[in-house]
mmCIF file of C-alpha atoms (C1' of nucleotides) in Angstrom:
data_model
loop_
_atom_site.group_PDB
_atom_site.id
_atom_site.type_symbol
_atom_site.label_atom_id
_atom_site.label_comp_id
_atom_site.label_asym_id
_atom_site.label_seq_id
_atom_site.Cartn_x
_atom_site.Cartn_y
_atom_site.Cartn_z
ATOM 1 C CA UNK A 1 0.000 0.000 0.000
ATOM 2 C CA UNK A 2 1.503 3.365 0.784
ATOM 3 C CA UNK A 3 5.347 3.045 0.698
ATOM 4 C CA UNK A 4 8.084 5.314 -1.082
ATOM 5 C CA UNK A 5 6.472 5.363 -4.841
ATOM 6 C CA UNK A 6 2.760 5.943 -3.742
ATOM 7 C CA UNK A 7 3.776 8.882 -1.060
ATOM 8 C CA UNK A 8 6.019 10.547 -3.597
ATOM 9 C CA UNK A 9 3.109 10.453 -6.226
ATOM 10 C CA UNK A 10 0.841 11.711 -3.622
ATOM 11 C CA UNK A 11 3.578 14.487 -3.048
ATOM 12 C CA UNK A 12 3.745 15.961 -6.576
ATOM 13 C CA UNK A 13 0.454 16.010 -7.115
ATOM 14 C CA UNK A 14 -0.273 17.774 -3.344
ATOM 15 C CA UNK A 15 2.789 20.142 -4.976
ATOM 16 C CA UNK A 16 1.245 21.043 -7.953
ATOM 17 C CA UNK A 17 -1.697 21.970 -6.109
ATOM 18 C CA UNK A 18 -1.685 22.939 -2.304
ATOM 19 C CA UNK A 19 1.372 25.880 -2.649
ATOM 20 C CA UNK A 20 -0.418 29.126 -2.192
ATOM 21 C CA UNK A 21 -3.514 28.364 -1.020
ATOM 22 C CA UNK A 22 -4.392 29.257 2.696
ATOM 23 C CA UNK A 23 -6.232 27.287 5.264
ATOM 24 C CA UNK A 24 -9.919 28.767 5.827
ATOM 25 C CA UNK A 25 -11.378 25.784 8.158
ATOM 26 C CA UNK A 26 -10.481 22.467 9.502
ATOM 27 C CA UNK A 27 -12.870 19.679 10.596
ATOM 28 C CA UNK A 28 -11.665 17.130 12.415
ATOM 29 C CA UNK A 29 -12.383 15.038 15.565
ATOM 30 C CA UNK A 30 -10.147 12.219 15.841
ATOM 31 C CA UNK A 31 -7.622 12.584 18.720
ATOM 32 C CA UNK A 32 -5.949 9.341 18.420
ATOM 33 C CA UNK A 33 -4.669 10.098 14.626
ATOM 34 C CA UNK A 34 -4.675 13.864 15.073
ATOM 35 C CA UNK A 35 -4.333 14.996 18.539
ATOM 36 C CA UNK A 36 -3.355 18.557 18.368
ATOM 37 C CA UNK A 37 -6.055 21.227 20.115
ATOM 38 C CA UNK A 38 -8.676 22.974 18.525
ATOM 39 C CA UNK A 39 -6.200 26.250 20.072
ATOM 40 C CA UNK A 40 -3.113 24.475 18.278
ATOM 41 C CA UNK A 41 -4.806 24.395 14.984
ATOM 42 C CA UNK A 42 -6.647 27.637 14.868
ATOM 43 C CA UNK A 43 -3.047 29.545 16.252
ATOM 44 C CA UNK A 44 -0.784 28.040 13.861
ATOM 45 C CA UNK A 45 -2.685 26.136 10.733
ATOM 46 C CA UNK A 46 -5.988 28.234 10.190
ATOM 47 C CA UNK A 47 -4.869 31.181 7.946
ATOM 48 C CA UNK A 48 -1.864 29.973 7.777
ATOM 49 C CA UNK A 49 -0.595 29.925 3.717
ATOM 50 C CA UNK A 50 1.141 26.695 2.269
ATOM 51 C CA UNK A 51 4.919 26.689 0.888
ATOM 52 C CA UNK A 52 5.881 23.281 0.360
ATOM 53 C CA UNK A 53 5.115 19.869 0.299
ATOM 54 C CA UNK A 54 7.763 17.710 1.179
ATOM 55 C CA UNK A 55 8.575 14.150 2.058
ATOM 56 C CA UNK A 56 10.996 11.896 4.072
ATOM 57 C CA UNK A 57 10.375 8.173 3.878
ATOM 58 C CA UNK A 58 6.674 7.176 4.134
ATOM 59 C CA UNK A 59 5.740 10.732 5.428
ATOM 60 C CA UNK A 60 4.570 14.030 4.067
ATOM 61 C CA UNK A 61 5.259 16.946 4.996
ATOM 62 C CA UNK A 62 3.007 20.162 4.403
ATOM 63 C CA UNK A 63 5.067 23.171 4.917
ATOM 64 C CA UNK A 64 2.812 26.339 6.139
ATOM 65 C CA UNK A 65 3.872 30.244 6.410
ATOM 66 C CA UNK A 66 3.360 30.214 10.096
ATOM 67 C CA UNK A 67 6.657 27.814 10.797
ATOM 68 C CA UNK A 68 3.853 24.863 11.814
ATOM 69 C CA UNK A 69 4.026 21.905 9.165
ATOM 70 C CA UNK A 70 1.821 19.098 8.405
ATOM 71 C CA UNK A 71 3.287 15.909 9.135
ATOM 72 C CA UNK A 72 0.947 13.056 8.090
ATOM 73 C CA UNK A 73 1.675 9.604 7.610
ATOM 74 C CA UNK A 74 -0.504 7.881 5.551
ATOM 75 C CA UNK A 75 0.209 3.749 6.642
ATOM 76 C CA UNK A 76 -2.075 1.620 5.159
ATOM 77 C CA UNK A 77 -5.669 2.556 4.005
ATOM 78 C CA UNK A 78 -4.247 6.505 4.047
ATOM 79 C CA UNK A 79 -5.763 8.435 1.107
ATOM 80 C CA UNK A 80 -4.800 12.328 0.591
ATOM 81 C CA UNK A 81 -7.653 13.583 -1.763
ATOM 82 C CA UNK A 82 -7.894 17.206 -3.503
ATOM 83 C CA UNK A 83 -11.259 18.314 -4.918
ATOM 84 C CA UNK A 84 -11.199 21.649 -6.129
ATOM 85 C CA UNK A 85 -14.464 24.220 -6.284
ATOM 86 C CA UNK A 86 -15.684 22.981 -9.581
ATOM 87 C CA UNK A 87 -15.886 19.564 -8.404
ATOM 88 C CA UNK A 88 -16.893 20.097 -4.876
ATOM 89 C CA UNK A 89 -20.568 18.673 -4.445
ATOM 90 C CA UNK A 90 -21.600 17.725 -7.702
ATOM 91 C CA UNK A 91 -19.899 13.962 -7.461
ATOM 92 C CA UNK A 92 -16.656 12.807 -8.467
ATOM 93 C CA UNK A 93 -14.291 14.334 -11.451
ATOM 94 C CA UNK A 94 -13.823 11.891 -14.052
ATOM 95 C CA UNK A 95 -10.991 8.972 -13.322
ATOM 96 C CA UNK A 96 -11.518 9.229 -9.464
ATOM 97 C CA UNK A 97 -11.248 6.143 -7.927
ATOM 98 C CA UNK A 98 -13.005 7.934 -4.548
ATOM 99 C CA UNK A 99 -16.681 9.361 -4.690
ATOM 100 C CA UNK A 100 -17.940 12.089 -3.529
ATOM 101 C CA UNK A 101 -16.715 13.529 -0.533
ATOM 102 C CA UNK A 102 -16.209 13.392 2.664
ATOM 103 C CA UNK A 103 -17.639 9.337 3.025
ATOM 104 C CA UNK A 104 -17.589 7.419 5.777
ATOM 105 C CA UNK A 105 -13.313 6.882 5.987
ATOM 106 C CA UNK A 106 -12.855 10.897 5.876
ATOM 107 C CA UNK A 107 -11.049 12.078 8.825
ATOM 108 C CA UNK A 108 -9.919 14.790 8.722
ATOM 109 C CA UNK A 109 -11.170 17.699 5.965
ATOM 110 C CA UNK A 110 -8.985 20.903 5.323
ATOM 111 C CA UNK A 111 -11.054 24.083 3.461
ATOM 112 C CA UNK A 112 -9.095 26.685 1.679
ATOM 113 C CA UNK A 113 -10.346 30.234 1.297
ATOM 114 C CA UNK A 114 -11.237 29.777 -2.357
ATOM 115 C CA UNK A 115 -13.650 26.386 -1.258
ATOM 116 C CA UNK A 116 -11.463 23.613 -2.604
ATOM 117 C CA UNK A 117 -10.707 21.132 -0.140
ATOM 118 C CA UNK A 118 -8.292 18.381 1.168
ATOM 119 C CA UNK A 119 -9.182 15.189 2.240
ATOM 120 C CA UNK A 120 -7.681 12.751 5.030
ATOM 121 C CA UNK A 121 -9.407 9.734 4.245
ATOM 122 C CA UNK A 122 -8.153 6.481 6.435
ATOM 123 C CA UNK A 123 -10.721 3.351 6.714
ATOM 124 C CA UNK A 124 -8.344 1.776 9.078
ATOM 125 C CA UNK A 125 -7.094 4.663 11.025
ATOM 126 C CA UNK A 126 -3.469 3.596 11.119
ATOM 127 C CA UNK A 127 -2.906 6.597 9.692
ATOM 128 C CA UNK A 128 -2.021 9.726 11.359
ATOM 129 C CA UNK A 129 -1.741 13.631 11.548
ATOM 130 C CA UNK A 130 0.632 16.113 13.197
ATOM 131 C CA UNK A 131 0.531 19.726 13.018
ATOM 132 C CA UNK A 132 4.361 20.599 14.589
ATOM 133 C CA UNK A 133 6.650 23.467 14.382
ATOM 134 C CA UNK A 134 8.598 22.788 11.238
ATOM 135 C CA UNK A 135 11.937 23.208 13.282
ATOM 136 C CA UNK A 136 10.633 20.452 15.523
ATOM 137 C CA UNK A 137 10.113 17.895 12.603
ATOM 138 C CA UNK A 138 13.497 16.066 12.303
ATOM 139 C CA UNK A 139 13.077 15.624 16.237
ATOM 140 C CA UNK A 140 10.098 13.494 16.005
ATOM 141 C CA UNK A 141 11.076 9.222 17.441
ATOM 142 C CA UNK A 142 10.506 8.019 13.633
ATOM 143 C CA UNK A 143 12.897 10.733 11.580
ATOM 144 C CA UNK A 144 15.496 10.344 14.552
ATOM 145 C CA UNK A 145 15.631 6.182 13.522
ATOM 146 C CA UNK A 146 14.614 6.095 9.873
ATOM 147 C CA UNK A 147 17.612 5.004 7.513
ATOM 148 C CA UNK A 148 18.566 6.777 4.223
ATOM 149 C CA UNK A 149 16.510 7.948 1.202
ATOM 150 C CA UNK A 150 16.885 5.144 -1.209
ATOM 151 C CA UNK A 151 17.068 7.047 -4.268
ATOM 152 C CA UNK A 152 18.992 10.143 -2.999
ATOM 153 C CA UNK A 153 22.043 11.284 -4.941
ATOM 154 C CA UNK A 154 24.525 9.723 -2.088
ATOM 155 C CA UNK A 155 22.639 6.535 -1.778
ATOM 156 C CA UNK A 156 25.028 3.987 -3.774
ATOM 157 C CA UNK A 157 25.250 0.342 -4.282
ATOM 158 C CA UNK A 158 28.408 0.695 -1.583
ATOM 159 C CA UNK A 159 26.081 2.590 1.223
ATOM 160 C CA UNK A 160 23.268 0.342 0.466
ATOM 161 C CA UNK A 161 25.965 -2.707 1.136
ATOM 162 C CA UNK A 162 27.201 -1.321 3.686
ATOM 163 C CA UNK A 163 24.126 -0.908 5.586
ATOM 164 C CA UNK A 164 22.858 -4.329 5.268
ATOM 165 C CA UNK A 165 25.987 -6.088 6.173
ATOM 166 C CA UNK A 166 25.355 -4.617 9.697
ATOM 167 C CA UNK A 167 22.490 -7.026 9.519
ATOM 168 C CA UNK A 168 24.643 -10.061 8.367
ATOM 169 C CA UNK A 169 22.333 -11.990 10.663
ATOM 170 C CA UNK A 170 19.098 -11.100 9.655
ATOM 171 C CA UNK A 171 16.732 -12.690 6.675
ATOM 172 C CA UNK A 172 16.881 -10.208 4.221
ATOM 173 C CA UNK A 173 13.026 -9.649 3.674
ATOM 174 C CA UNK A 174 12.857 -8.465 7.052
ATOM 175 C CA UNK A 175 15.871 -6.548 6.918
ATOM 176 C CA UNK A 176 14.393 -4.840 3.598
ATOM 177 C CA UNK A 177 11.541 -4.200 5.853
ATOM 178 C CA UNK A 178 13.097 -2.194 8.372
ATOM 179 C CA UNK A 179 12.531 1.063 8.038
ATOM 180 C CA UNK A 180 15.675 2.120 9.704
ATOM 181 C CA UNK A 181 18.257 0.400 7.394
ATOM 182 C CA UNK A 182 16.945 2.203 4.281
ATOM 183 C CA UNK A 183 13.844 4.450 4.205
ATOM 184 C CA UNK A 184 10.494 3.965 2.541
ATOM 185 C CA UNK A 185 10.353 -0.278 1.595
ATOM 186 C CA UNK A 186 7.521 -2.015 2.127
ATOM 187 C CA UNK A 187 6.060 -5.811 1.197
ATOM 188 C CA UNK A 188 5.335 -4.946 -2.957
ATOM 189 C CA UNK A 189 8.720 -3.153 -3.648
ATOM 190 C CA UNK A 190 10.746 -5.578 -1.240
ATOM 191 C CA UNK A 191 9.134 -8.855 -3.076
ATOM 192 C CA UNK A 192 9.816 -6.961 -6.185
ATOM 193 C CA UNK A 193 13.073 -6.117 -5.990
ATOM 194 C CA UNK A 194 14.042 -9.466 -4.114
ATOM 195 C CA UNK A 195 12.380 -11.290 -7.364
ATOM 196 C CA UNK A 196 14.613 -8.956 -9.650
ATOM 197 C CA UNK A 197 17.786 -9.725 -7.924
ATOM 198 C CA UNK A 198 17.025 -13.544 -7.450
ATOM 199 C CA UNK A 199 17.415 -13.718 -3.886
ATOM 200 C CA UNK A 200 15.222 -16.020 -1.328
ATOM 201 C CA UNK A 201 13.828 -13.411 0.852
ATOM 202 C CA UNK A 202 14.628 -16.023 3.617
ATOM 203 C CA UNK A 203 17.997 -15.484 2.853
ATOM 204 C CA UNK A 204 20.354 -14.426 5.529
ATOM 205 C CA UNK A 205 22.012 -11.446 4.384
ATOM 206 C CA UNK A 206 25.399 -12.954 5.578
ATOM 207 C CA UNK A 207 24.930 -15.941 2.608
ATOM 208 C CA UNK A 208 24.341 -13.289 -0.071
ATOM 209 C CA UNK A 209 26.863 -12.194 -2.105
ATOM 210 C CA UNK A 210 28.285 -8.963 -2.663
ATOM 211 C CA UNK A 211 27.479 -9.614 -5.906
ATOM 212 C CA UNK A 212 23.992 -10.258 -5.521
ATOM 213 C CA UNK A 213 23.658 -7.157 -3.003
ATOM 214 C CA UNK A 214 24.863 -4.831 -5.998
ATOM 215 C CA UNK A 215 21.947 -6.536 -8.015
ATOM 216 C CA UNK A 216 19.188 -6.004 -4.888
ATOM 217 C CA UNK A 217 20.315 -2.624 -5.155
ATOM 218 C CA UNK A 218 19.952 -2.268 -8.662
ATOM 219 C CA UNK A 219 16.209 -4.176 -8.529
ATOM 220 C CA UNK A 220 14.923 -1.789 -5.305
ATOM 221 C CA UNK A 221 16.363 1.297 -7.508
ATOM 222 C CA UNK A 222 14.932 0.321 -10.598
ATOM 223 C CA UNK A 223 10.915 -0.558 -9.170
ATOM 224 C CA UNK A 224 11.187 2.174 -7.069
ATOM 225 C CA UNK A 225 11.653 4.525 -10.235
ATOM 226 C CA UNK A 226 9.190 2.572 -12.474
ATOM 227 C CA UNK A 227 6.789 2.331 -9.966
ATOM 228 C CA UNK A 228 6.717 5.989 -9.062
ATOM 229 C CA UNK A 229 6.651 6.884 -13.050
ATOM 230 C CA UNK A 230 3.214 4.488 -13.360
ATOM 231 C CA UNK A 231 1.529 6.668 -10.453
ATOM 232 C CA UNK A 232 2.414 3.978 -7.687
ATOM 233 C CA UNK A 233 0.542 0.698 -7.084
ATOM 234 C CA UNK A 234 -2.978 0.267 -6.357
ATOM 235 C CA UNK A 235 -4.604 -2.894 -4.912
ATOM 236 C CA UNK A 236 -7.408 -2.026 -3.211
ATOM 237 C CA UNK A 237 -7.325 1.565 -1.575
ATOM 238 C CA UNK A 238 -4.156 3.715 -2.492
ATOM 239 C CA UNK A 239 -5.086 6.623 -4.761
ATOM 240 C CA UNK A 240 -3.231 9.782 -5.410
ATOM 241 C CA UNK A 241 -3.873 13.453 -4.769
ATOM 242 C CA UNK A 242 -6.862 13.530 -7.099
ATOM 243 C CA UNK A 243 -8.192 10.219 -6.459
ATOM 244 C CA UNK A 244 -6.662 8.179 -9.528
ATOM 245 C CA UNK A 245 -5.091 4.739 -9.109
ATOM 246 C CA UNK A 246 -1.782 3.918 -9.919
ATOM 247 C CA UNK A 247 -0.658 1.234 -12.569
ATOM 248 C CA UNK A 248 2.382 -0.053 -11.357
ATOM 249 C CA UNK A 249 0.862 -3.694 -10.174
ATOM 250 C CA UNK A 250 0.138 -4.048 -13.949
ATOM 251 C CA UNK A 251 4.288 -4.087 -14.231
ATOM 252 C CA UNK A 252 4.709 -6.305 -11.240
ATOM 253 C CA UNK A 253 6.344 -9.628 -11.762
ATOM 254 C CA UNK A 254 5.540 -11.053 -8.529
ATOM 255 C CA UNK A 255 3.547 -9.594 -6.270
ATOM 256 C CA UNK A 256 -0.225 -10.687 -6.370
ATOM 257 C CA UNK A 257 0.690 -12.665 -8.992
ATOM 258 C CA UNK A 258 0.474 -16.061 -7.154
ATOM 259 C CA UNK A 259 -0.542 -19.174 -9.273
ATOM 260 C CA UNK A 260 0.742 -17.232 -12.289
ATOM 261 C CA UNK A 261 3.820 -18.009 -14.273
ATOM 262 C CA UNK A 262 7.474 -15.883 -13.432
ATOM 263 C CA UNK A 263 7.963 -13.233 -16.422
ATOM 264 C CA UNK A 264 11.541 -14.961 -16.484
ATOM 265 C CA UNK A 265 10.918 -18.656 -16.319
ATOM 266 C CA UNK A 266 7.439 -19.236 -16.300
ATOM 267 C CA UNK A 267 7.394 -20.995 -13.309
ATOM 268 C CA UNK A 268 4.261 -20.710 -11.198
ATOM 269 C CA UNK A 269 4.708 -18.463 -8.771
ATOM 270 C CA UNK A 270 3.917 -19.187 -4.731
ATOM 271 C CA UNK A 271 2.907 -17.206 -2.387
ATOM 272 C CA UNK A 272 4.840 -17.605 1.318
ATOM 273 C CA UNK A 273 5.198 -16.239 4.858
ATOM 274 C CA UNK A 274 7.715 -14.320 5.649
ATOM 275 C CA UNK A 275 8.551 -11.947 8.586
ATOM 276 C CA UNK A 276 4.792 -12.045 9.057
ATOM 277 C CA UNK A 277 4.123 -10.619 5.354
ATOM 278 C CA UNK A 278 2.407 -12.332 2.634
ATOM 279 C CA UNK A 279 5.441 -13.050 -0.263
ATOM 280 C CA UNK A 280 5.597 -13.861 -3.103
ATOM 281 C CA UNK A 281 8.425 -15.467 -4.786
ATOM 282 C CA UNK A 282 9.783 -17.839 -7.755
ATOM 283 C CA UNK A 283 10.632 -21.323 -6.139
ATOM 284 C CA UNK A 284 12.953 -21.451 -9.246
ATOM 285 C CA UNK A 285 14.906 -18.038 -9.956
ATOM 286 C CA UNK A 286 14.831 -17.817 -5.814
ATOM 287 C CA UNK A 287 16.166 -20.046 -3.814
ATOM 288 C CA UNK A 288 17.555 -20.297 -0.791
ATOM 289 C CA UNK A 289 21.386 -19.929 -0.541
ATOM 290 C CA UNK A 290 23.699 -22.604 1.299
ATOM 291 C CA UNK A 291 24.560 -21.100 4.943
ATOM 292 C CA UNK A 292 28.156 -20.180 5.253
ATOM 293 C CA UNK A 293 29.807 -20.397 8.318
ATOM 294 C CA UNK A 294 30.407 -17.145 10.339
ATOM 295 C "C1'" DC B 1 20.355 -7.897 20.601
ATOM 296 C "C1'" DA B 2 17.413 -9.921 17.104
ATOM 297 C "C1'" DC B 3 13.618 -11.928 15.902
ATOM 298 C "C1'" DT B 4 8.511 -12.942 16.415
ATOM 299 C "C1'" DT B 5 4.022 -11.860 17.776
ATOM 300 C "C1'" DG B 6 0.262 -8.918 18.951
ATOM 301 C "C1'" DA B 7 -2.009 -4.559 18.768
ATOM 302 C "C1'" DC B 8 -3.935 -0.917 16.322
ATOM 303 C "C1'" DC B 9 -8.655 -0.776 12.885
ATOM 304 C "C1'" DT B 10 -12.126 -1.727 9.209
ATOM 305 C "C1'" DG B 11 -13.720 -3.905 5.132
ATOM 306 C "C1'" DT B 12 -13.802 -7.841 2.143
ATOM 307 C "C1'" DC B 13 -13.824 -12.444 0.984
ATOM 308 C "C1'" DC B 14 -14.305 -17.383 1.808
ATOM 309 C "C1'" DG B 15 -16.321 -21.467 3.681
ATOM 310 C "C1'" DC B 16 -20.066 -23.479 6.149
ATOM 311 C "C1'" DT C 1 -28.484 -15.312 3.325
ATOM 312 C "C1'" DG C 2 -25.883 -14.880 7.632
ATOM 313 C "C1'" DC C 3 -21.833 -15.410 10.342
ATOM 314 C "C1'" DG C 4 -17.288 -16.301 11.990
ATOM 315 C "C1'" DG C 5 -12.705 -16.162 10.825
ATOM 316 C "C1'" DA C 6 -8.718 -15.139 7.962
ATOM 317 C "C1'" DC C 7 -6.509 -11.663 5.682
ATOM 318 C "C1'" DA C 8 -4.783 -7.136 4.031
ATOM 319 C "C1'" DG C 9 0.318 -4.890 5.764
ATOM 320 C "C1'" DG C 10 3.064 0.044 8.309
ATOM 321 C "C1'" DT C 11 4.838 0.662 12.637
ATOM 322 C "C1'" DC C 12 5.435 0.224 17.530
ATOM 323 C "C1'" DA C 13 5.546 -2.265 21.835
ATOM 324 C "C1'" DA C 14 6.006 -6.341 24.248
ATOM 325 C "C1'" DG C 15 7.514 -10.996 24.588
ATOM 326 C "C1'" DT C 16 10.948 -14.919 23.676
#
DNA sequence: CACTTGACCTGTCCGC
DNA sequence: TGCGGACAGGTCAAGT
């Protein structure tokens, strides 16, 4: 669901349309996902003008005038949805995935002063918002832990490498997982990428080569890219900032695609447990490597 | 320390 | 048709 590709889509299409406008209202009243005051958000977010939309891992970041930002993380059923004036009330624009709005999963709803509107939509209210000075942000438990931007400039096959042979004795799936080794994997892009590089994700990392590392890197680098030019994957709830799906499951080779046969091989691929994730591998480009003494 | 499991939630799907 | 249970999978906390 929501991992690097889908938050960055949701991010340039928040940043082609949120800059500018300013904050008229805000309904909300859920304190477990957003638990600032009603004082908190009328003081620093209500009239308050936007200047950026960032993001760091799995979280965005709405940048406001006042120094206060937006930090929202999205988890698993998270949707981010823009309707501007002309669409507001008379159903859904054309290619929306999400009718009209706010339904039943809405949240939290954010009115400019020209009537367009943001929604937080989260069925499963994993989710969550923040409104936080914007010098405060890096301070927050998750930034403090979370590893490196996968597809930042400085991010090579070497610091990827490096990084995971500090978890020599870990599977790798799990290690992929782990949000503080490298930021913003999660189950598609790790099965993906493990598929691509022919690697077991039961595989210790200390039985994988350095060879097949550089390829893992090459695979998570690759899908992430591809998957953020298709708009993301959508399964069941993911859409981006104006409600449209993403087509990247279309390019998957393995994930969802149980029972069906490996792009490479044409094996049929199964569908496994690992590190408490649905996985899906080929039994015959992936296997498990011999364990090597350490 | 590292790994696994459960909790957090709601909706859908499957079998009986 | 109704109903219980499994499952979806990001992150944290607790347990082994």
């Amino acid at each position: 669901m929501p991992e690097l590709p889908e938050v960055e889509t949701v991010r340039i299409g928040l940043a082609a349309l949120l800059p500018g406008r300013r904050v008229a209202a805000v309904d909300f009243d859920w304190p477990k996902g957003f638990p600032n005051s009603d004082a908190d958000v009328q003081a620093h977010l209500v009239g308050a003008r936007i200047s950026a939309v960032k993001r760091r891992a799995k979280v965005l970041l709405i940048e406001l005038d006042s120094e206060y930002s937006l930090v929202i993380h999205l988890k698993m059923t998270g949707q981010l949805v823009f309707r501007g004036e002309q669409h507001f009330g008379a159903g859904h624009p054309n290619g929306s995935l999400v009718g009209e709005l706010p339904d039943k999963s809405t949240r939290v709803t954010f009115t400019f002063e020209d009537g367009s509107k943001l929604f937080f939509n989260d069925q499963r209210k994993f989710g969550w918002v923040r409104l936080l000075p914007t010098v405060e942000v890096p301070a927050i438990d998750f930034f403090q832990k979370v590893g490196p931007e996968p597809l930042a400039d400085d991010f090579t096959a070497e610091a990827f490498t490096e990084r995971l042979r500090r978890r020599n004795n870990s599977g790798i799936k799990a290690v992929l997982l782990d949000q503080t080794v490298v930021a913003g994997i999660g189950n598609i892009y790790a099965d993906e990428s493990l598929w691509a590089a022919k690697i077991h994700p039961l595989s210790h990392v200390r039985d994988i080569s350095d060879t097949q590392l550089r390829d893992l890197y090459a695979g998570l680098i690759k899908v992430l890219k591809l998957s953020i030019e298709k708009g993301g994957s959508t399964d069941r709830n993911y859409v981006d900032a104006e409600g449209k799906r993403g087509s990247y499951l279309t390019f998957a080779n393995v994930f969802r695609r149980e029972g069906k046969p490996c792009p490479r091989c044409q094996t049929t691929i199964v569908k496994l447990r690992v590190a408490g994730r649905g996985t899906h591998i080929c039994p015959h480009c992936q296997v498990v490597p011999p364990e090597k003494k350490s």
